[in-house]
XYZ file of C-alpha atoms in Angstrom:
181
model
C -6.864 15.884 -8.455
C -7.243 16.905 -12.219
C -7.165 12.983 -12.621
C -9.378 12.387 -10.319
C -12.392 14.370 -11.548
C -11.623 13.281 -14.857
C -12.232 9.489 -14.144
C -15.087 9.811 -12.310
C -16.989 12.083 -15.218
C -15.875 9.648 -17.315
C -17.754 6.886 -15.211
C -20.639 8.736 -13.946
C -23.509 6.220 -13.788
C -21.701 3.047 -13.759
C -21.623 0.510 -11.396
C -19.662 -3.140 -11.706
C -22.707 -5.747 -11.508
C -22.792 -9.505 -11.364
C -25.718 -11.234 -12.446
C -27.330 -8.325 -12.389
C -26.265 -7.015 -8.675
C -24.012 -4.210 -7.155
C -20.971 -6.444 -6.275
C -18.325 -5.752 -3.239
C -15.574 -3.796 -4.389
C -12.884 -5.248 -2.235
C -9.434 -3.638 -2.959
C -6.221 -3.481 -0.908
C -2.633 -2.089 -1.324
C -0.003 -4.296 -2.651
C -0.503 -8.036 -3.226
C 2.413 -10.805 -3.270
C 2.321 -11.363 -7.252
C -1.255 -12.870 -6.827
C -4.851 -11.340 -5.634
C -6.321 -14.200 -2.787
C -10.047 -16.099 -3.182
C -12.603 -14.266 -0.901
C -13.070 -17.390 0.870
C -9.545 -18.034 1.462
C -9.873 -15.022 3.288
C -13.343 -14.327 4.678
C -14.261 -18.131 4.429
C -16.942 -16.880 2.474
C -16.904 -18.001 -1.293
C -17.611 -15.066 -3.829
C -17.737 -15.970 -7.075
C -15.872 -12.590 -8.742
C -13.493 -12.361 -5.821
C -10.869 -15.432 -7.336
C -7.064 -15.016 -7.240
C -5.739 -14.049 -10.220
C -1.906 -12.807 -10.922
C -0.565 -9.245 -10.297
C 2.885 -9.202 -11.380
C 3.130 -5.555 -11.179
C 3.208 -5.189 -7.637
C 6.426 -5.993 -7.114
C 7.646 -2.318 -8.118
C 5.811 -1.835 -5.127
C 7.380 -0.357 -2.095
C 5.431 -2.315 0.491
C 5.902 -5.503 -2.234
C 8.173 -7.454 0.840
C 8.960 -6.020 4.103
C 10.590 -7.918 7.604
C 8.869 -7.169 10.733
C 10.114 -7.907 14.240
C 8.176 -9.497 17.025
C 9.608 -10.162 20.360
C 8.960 -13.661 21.212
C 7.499 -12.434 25.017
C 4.971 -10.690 22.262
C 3.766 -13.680 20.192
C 2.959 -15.710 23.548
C 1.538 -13.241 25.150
C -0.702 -11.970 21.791
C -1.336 -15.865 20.684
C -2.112 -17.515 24.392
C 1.001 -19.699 23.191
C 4.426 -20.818 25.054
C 7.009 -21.075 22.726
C 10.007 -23.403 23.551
C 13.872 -22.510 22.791
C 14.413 -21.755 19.128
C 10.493 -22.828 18.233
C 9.452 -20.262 15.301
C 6.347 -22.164 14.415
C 5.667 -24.152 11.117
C 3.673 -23.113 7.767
C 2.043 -25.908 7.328
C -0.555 -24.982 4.678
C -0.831 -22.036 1.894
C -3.530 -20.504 -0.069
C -4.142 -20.722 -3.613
C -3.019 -17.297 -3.663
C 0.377 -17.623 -1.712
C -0.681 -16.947 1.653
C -0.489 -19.075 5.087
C -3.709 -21.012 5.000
C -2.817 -22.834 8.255
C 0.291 -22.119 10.577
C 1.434 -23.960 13.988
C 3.274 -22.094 16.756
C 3.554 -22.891 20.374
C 0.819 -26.218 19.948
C -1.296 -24.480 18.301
C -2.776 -23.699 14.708
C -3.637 -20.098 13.424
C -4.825 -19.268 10.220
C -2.541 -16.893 8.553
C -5.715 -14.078 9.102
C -5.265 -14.390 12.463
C -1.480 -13.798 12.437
C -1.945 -11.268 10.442
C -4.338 -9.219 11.948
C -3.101 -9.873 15.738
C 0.080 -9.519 15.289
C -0.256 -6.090 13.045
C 1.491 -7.722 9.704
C 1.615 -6.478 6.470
C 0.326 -9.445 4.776
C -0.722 -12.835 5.745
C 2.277 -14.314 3.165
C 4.470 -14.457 5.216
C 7.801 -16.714 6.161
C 9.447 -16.728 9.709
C 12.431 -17.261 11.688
C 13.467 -16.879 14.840
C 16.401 -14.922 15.677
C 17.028 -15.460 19.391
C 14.154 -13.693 21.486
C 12.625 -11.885 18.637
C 10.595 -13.936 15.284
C 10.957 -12.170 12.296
C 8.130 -12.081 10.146
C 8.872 -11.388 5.812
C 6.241 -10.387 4.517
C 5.118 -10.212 0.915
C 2.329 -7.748 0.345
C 0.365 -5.641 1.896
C -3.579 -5.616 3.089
C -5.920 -8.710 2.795
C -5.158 -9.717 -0.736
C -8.898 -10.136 -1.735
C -10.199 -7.876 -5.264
C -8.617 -5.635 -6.852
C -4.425 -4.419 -5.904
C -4.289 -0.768 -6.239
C -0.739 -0.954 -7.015
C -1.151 -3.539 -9.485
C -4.002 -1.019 -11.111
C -1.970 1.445 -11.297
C 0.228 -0.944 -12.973
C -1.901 -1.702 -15.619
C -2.575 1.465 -16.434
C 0.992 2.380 -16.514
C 0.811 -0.585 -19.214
C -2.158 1.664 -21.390
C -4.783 -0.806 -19.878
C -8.209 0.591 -19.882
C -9.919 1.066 -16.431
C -12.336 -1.786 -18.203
C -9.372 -4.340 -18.680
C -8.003 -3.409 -15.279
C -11.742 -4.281 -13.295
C -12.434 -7.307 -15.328
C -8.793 -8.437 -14.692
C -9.085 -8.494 -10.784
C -13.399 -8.998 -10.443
C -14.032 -12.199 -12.574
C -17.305 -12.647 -14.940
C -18.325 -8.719 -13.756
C -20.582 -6.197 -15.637
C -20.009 -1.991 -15.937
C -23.841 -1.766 -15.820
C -25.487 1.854 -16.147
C -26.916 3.155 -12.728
C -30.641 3.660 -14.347
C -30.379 -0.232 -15.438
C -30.404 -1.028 -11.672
């Protein structure tokens, strides 16, 4: 807590700005080794939301993780029938490492949508099918988009300054002083 209240006396009136405006603040857990582009994501481009690396996360203990789906799960879930040994296909990836486009049962999801109805860690993932059950490895954890908290922390660990750790993960950004706004 000590830290806590230290860092934010120490920033008391700042806000990050681009051109001149409040920007989102996305952050997440634990990225795969690379941050994602907000449009990759939200479809929506954002100009200081651009994937950038994050080696440190893999110290992370949510950096990879394998989660099991029975296959009676994914049909039901995805509206899909899945025929003996089908696992589905990657058949597209992300700038920043994650499924961009993936085919299972005739159809195509976007890794968001896997990720999110199917209650993954990440949407980098790789799977397999292992008789009635697709495993899922995952790389990652939360949306990818802004700044990794574990990768922050990694920085920091480094001696990075909380101004080389925001201008690493939110591109072309200001620390503006409230009263400026």
């Amino acid at each position: 807590m000590d830290k806590i209240r230290k860092a934010v006396r120490e920033t008391k009136g700042q806000v990050l700005t681009y051109q001149d405006e409040p920007i989102t603040a996305a952050f997440f857990s634990t990225s795969n080794g690379y941050t994602e582009n907000a449009e990759d994501y939200w479809q929506n481009p954002v100009p200081y939301l651009q994937s950038v690396e994050s080696p440190w996360d893999k110290q992370s203990p949510r950096y990879e993780n394998v989660q099991r789906v029975p296959v009676t799960e994914v049909e039901r879930i995805l509206g899909v029938s899945l025929p003996s040994q089908e696992a589905g296909t990657i058949t597209e990836r992300t700038e920043g490492g994650r499924v961009a486009a993936f085919q299972i049962g005739g159809k195509t999801f976007h890794g968001r949508e896997i990720r999110e109805k199917l209650q993954l860690d990440s949407s980098d993932f790789q799977v397999e099918r292992q008789g009635e059950e697709l495993h899922f490895r995952t790389k990652g954890w939360g949306h990818g988009v802004g700044m990794s908290q574990y990768g922050a922390e990694g920085m920091a660990k480094e001696g990075k300054s909380y101004e080389d750790i925001l201008s690493h993960y939110y591109k072309g950004v200001t620390i503006s002083s409230f009263p400026r706004l």
